[in-house]
Coordinates of C-alpha atoms in Angstrom, one line a residue:
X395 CA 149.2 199.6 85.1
X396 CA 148.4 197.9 81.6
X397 CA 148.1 200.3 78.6
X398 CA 144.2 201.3 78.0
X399 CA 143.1 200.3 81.9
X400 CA 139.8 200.2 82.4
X401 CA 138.8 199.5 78.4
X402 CA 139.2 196.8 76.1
X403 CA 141.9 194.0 76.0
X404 CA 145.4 194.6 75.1
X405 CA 146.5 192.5 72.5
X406 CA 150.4 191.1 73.2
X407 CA 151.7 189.2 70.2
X408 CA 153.6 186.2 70.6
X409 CA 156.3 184.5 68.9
X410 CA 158.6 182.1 69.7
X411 CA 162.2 180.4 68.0
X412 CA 163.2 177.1 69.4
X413 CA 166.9 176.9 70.3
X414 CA 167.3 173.5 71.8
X415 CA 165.1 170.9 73.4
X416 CA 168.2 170.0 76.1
X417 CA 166.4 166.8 77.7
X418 CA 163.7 164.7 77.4
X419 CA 163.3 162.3 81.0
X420 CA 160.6 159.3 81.1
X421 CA 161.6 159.1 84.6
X422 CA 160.5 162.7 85.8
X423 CA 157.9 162.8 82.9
X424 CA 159.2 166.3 81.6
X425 CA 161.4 167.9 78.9
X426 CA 164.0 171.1 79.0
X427 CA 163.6 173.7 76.1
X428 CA 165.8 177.0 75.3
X429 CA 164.1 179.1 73.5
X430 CA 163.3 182.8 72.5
X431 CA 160.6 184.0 73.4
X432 CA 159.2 187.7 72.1
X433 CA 155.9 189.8 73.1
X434 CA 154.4 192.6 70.8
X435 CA 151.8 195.2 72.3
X436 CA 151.2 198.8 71.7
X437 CA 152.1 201.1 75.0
X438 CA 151.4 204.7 73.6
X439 CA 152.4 206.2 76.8
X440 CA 155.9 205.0 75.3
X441 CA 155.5 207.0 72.1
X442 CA 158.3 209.5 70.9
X443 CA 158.9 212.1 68.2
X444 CA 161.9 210.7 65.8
X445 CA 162.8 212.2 62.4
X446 CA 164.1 209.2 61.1
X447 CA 161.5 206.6 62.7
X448 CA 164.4 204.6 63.7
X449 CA 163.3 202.8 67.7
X450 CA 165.3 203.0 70.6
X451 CA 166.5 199.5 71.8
X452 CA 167.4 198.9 76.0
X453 CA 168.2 195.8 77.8
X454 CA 166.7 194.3 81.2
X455 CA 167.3 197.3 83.3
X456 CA 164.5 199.6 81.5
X457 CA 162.2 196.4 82.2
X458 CA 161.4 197.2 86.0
X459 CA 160.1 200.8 85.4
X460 CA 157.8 199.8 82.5
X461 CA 154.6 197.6 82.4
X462 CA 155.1 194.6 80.1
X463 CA 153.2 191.3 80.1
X464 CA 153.3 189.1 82.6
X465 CA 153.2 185.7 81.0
X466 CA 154.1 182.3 82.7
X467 CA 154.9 178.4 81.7
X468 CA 152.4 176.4 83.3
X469 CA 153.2 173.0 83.9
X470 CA 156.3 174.0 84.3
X471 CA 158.8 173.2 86.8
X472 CA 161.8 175.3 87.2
X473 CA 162.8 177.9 84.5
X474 CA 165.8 180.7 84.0
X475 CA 166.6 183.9 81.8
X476 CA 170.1 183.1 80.9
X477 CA 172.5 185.9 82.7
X478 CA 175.9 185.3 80.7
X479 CA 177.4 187.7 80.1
X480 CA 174.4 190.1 81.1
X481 CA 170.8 189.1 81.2
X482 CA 169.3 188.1 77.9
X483 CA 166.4 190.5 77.7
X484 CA 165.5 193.0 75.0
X485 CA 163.6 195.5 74.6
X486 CA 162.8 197.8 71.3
X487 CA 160.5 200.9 71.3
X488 CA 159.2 201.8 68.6
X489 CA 158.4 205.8 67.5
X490 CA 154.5 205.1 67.2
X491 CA 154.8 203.1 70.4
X492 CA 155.1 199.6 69.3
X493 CA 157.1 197.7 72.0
X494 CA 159.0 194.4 71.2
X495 CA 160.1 192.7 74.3
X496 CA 162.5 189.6 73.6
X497 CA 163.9 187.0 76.5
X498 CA 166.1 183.6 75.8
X499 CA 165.1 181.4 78.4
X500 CA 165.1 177.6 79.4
X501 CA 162.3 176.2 80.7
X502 CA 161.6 172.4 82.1
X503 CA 158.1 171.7 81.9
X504 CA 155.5 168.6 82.2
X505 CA 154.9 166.5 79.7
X506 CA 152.1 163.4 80.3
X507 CA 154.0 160.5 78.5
X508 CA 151.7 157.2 77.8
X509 CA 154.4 154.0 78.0
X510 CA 152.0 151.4 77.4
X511 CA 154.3 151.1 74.0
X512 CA 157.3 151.7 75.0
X513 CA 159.7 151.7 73.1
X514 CA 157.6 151.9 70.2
X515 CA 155.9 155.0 71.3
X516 CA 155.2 158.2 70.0
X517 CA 155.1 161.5 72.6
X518 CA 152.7 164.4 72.2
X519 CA 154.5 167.0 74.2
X520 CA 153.5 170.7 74.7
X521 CA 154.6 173.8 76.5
X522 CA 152.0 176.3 77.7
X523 CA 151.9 179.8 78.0
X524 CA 149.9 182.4 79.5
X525 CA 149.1 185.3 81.4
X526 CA 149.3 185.0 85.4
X527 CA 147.3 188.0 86.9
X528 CA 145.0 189.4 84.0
X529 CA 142.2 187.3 82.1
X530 CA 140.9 188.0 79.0
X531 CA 138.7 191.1 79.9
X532 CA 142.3 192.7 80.1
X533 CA 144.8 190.8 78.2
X534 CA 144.5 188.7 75.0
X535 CA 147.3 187.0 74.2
X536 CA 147.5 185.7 70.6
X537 CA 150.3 183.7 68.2
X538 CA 151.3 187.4 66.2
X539 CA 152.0 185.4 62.7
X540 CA 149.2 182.5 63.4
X541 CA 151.7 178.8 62.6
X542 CA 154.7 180.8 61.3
X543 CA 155.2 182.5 64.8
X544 CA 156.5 179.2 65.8
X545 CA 160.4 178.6 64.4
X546 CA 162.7 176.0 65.5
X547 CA 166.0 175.4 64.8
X548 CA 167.5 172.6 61.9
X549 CA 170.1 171.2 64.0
X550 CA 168.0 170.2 66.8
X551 CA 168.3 166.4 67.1
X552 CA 167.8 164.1 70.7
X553 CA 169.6 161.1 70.9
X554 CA 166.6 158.7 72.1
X555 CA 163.7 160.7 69.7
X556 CA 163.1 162.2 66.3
X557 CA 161.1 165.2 66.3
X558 CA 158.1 164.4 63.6
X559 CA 156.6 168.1 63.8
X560 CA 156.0 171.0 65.9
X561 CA 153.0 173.2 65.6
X562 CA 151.2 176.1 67.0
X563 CA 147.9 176.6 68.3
X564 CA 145.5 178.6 71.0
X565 CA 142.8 178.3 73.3
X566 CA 140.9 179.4 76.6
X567 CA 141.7 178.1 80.2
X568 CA 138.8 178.5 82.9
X569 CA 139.8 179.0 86.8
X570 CA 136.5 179.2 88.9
X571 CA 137.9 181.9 91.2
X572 CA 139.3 184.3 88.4
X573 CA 137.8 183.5 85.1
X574 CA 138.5 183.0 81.5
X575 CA 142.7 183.5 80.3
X576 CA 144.0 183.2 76.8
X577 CA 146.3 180.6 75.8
X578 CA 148.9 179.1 74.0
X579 CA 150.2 176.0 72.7
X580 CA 153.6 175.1 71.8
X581 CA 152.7 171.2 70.3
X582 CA 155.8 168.6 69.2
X583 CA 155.5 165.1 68.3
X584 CA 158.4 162.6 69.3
X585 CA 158.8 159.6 67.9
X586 CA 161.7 157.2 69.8
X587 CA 164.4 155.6 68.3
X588 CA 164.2 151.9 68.8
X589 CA 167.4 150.5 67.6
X590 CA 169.3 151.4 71.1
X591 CA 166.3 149.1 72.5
X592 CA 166.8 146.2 70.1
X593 CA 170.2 146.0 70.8
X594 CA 170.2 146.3 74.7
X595 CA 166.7 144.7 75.5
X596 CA 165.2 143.2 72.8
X597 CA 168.2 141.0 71.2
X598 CA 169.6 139.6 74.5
X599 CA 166.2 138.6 75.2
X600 CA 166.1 136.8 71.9
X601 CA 169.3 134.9 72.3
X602 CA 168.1 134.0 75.7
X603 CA 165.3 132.5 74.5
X604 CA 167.0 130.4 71.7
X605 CA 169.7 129.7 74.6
X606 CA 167.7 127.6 76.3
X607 CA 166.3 125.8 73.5
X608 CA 169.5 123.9 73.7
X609 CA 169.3 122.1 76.2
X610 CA 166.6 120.0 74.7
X611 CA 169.7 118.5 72.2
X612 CA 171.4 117.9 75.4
X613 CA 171.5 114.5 76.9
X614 CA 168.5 113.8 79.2
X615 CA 171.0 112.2 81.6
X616 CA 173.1 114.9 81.6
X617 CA 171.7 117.0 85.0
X618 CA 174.5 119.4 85.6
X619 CA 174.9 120.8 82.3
X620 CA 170.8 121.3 82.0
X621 CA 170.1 122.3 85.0
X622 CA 173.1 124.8 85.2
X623 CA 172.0 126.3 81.4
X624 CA 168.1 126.5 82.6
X625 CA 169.4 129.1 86.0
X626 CA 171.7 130.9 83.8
X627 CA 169.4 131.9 81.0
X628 CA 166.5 132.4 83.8
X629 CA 168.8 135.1 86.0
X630 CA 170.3 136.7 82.6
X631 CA 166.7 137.3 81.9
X632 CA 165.7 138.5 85.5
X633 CA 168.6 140.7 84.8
X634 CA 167.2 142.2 81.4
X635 CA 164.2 143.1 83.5
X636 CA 165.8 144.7 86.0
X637 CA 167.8 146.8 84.1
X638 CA 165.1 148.1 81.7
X639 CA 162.4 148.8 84.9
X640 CA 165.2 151.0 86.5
X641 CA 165.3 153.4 83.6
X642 CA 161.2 154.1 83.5
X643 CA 158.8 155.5 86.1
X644 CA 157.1 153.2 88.1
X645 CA 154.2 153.1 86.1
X646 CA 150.9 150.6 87.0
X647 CA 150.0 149.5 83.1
X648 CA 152.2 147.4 81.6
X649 CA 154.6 148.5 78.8
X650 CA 155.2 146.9 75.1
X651 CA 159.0 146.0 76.7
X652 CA 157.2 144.4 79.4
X653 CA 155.0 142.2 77.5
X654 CA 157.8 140.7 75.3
X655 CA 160.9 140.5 78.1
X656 CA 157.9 138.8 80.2
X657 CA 157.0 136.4 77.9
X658 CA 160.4 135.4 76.7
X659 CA 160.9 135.0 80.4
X660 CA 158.0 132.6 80.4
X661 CA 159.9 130.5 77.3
X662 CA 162.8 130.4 79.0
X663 CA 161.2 129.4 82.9
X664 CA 159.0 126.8 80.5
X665 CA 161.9 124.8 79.6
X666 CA 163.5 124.8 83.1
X667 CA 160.1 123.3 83.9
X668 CA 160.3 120.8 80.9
X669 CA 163.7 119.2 81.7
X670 CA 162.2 118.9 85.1
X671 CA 159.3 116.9 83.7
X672 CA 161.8 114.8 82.0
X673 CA 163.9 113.8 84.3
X674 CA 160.7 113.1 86.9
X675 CA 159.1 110.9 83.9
X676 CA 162.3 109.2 83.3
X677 CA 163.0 108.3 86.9
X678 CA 159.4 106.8 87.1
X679 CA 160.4 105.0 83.7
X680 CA 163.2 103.4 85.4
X681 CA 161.7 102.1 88.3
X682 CA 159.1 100.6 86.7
X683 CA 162.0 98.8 84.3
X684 CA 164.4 97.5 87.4
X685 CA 161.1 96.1 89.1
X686 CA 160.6 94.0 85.9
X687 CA 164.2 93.0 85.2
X688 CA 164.9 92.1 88.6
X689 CA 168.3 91.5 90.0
X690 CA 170.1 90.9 86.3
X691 CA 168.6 94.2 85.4
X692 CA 170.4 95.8 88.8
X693 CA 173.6 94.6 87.7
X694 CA 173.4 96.0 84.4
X695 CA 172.4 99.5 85.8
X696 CA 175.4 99.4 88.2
X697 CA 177.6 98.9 84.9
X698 CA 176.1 102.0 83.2
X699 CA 176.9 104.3 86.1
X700 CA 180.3 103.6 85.7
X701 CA 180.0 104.1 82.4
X702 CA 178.5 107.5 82.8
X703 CA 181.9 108.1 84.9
X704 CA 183.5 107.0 81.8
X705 CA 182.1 109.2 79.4
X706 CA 180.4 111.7 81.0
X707 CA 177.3 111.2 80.3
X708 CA 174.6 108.0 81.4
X709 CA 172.5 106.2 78.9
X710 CA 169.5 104.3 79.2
X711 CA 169.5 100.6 79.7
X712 CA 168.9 100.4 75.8
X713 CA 171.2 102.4 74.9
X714 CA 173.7 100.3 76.6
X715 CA 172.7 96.9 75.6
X716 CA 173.7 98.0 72.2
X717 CA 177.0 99.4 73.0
X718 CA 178.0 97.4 76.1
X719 CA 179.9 93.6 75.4
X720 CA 178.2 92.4 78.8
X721 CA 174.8 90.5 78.3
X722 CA 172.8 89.6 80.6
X723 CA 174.2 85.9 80.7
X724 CA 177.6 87.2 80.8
X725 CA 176.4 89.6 83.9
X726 CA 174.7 86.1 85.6
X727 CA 178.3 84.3 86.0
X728 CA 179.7 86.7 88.4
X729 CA 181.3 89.8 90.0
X730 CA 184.8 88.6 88.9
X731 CA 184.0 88.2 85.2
X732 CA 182.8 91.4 85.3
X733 CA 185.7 93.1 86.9
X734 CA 188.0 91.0 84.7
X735 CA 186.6 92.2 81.1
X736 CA 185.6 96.2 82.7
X737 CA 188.9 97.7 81.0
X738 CA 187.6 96.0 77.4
X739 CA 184.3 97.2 77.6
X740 CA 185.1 100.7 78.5
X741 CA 187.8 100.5 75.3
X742 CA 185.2 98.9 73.1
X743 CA 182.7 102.1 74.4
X744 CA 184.9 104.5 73.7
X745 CA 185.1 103.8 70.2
X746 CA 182.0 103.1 69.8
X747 CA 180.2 106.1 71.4
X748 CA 182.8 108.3 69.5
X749 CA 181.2 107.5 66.0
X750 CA 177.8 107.3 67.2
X751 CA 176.9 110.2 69.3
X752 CA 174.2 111.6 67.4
X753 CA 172.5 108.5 66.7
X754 CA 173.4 108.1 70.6
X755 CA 171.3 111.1 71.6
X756 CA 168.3 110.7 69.3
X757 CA 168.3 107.1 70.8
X758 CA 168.0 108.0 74.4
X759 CA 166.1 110.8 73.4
X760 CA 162.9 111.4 75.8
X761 CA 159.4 111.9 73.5
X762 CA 159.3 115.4 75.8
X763 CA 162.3 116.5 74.2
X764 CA 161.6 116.0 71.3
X765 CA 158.4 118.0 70.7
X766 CA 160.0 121.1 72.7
X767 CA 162.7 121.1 69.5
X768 CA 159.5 122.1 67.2
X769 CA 156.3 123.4 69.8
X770 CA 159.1 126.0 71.5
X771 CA 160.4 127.7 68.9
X772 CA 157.4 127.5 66.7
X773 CA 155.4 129.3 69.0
X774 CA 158.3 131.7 69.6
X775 CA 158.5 132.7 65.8
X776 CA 154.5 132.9 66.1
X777 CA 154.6 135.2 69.2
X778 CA 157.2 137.8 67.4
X779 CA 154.9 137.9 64.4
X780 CA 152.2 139.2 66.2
X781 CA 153.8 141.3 68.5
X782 CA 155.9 143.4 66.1
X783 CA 152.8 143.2 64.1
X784 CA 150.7 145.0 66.7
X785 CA 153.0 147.2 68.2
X786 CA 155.1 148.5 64.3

């Protein structure tokens, strides 16, 4: 039975040191604290003559045959008294009978985390305490040195978060079946750390990005190597995605990671999509060019396939009118003049192409191509600006 039953509220003190904050998980939405946690109240039935006014001090196996409060974590999920090498409780009886009742205990709790800025979020966390069976007709529980009851330690440090503040407060909690209890507030602020975020999320998605901007300098004939760049920057991307969703909760509003891995995804799907418009709009251009050029125009194109086996690469008809010693009169006199000059021209190619690739390239360059160089990365640059401008 409490002390003063059937009168006014007991008042229990409260104060609490902060050991450790062990854990913080985004994927169970809680946090694990050790702490020290200490009740004050006044039992006179506890009262004793002492000379000296020195108090008596017990541990946890006075605590069973006394009445002391009986105050709870809510929102919390699992919690321990630490047993090693005996169970960590206190208790300190004063002459006038003042009791102090101190536990070290670790506690994981809730904490409701908003994401829809991860990682450039800030957590409010807070762990709540209160009385389980007596409402505040018997018990009021109060912080016994108002913001200075609250004391953490200097070394605590979390890898992913930096703790801005921690703060005490109180209030009331209504249940409709048993009425008004006293409570408390244990408040901390966590800011995250985003570098480990830039370097596994956000720069891979940048290179990505800038990756498959290269592919517009490449060669509009040049399918494998395009087409083969476009996939891998697409799936290396998919992968980015993949990997940062499995380390969150499954959570229905979109994240500040989402937004920019999604639309660097959509830069880098984008310029899959262009080279596929090239290469359509050049196929179209080409059939429209051997139906004017007729048979001569036939025999040319047959000469620059083999001379995309030559050099890897195959140029437009333009291209190799400038670089090619067959004409089209010297094309008219036959198969076997052809075949009879092939190893000079190839030769004569060779050295050509070698000191005139670039001008090669910008040559047979595609108008498509060339307004991806400035539109993609222009609007790239744009995008980061306002992101990091909304989200910083």
């Amino acid at each position: 039975m409490r002390p003063g039953f059937g009168g006014s509220a007991i008042p229990v003190g409260i104060d609490v040191q902060i050991e450790s904050i062990d854990s913080i998980s985004e994927v169970d939405m809680d946090f694990t604290m050790t702490l020290y946690l200490r009740h004050y109240w006044k039992d006179e039935r506890l009262s004793f003559q002492s000379t000296n006014n020195r108090s008596m001090t017990f541990d946890g196996r006075l605590i069973k045959k006394i009445w002391v409060p009986d105050v709870f974590f809510v929102h919390s999920k699992r919690s321990f008294i630490h047993d090693t090498t005996m169970e960590n409780i206190m208790l300190r009886v004063y002459p006038d009978g003042n009791v102090l009742f101190s536990l070290r205990i670790t506690v994981s709790a809730m904490c409701f985390m908003d994401f829809s800025r991860f990682p450039l979020d800030t957590q409010n966390c807070s762990l709540e305490l209160e009385s389980y069976a007596y409402n505040e007709d018997d018990l009021m529980l109060y912080w016994k040195k108002g913001n200075e009851s609250l004391k953490t330690d200097e070394h605590i440090s979390l890898s992913q978060f930096f703790i801005e503040e921690f703060s005490a407060s109180s209030g009331l909690a209504l249940y409709s079946s048993t009425g008004w209890y006293n409570r408390l507030f244990i408040n901390f602020i966590l800011r995250r750390h985003i570098f480990f975020f830039l370097l596994q999320s956000y720069f891979p998605a940048m290179l990505m990005v800038m990756l498959s901007w290269v592919s517009f300098w490449i060669d509009r004939r040049a399918v494998p190597a395009r087409v083969s760049l476009g996939i891998t920057t697409v799936l290396t991307m998919s992968t980015i995605i993949t990997g940062v969703s499995a380390s969150m909760p499954q959570v229905s509003y979109i994240k500040a990671v989402d937004v920019y891995l999604w639309i660097s995804f959509l830069f880098v799907f984008l310029s899959v999509i262009e080279y596929a418009a090239v290469n359509y709009l050049t196929t179209v251009e080409e059939r429209k060019q051997l139906k004017r050029r007729g048979k001569s125009s036939m025999t040319l194109n047959l000469e620059a396939v083999q001379a995309m086996a030559f050099d890897g690469c195959y140029h437009d008809s333009d291209a190799d009118l400038n670089y090619s010693v067959h004409s089209e009169e010297s094309s008219s006199r036959g198969r076997a003049a052809s075949v009879a000059t092939l190893d000079a021209a190839r030769v004569k190619r060779k050295r050509s192409i070698k000191g005139n690739v670039g001008r090669i390239i910008l040559e047979n360059n595609h108008a498509i191509d060339t307004y991806s160089r400035i539109i993609f990365p222009s609007v790239y640059i744009l995008f980061n600006f306002f992101y990091w401008g909304m989200y910083l």
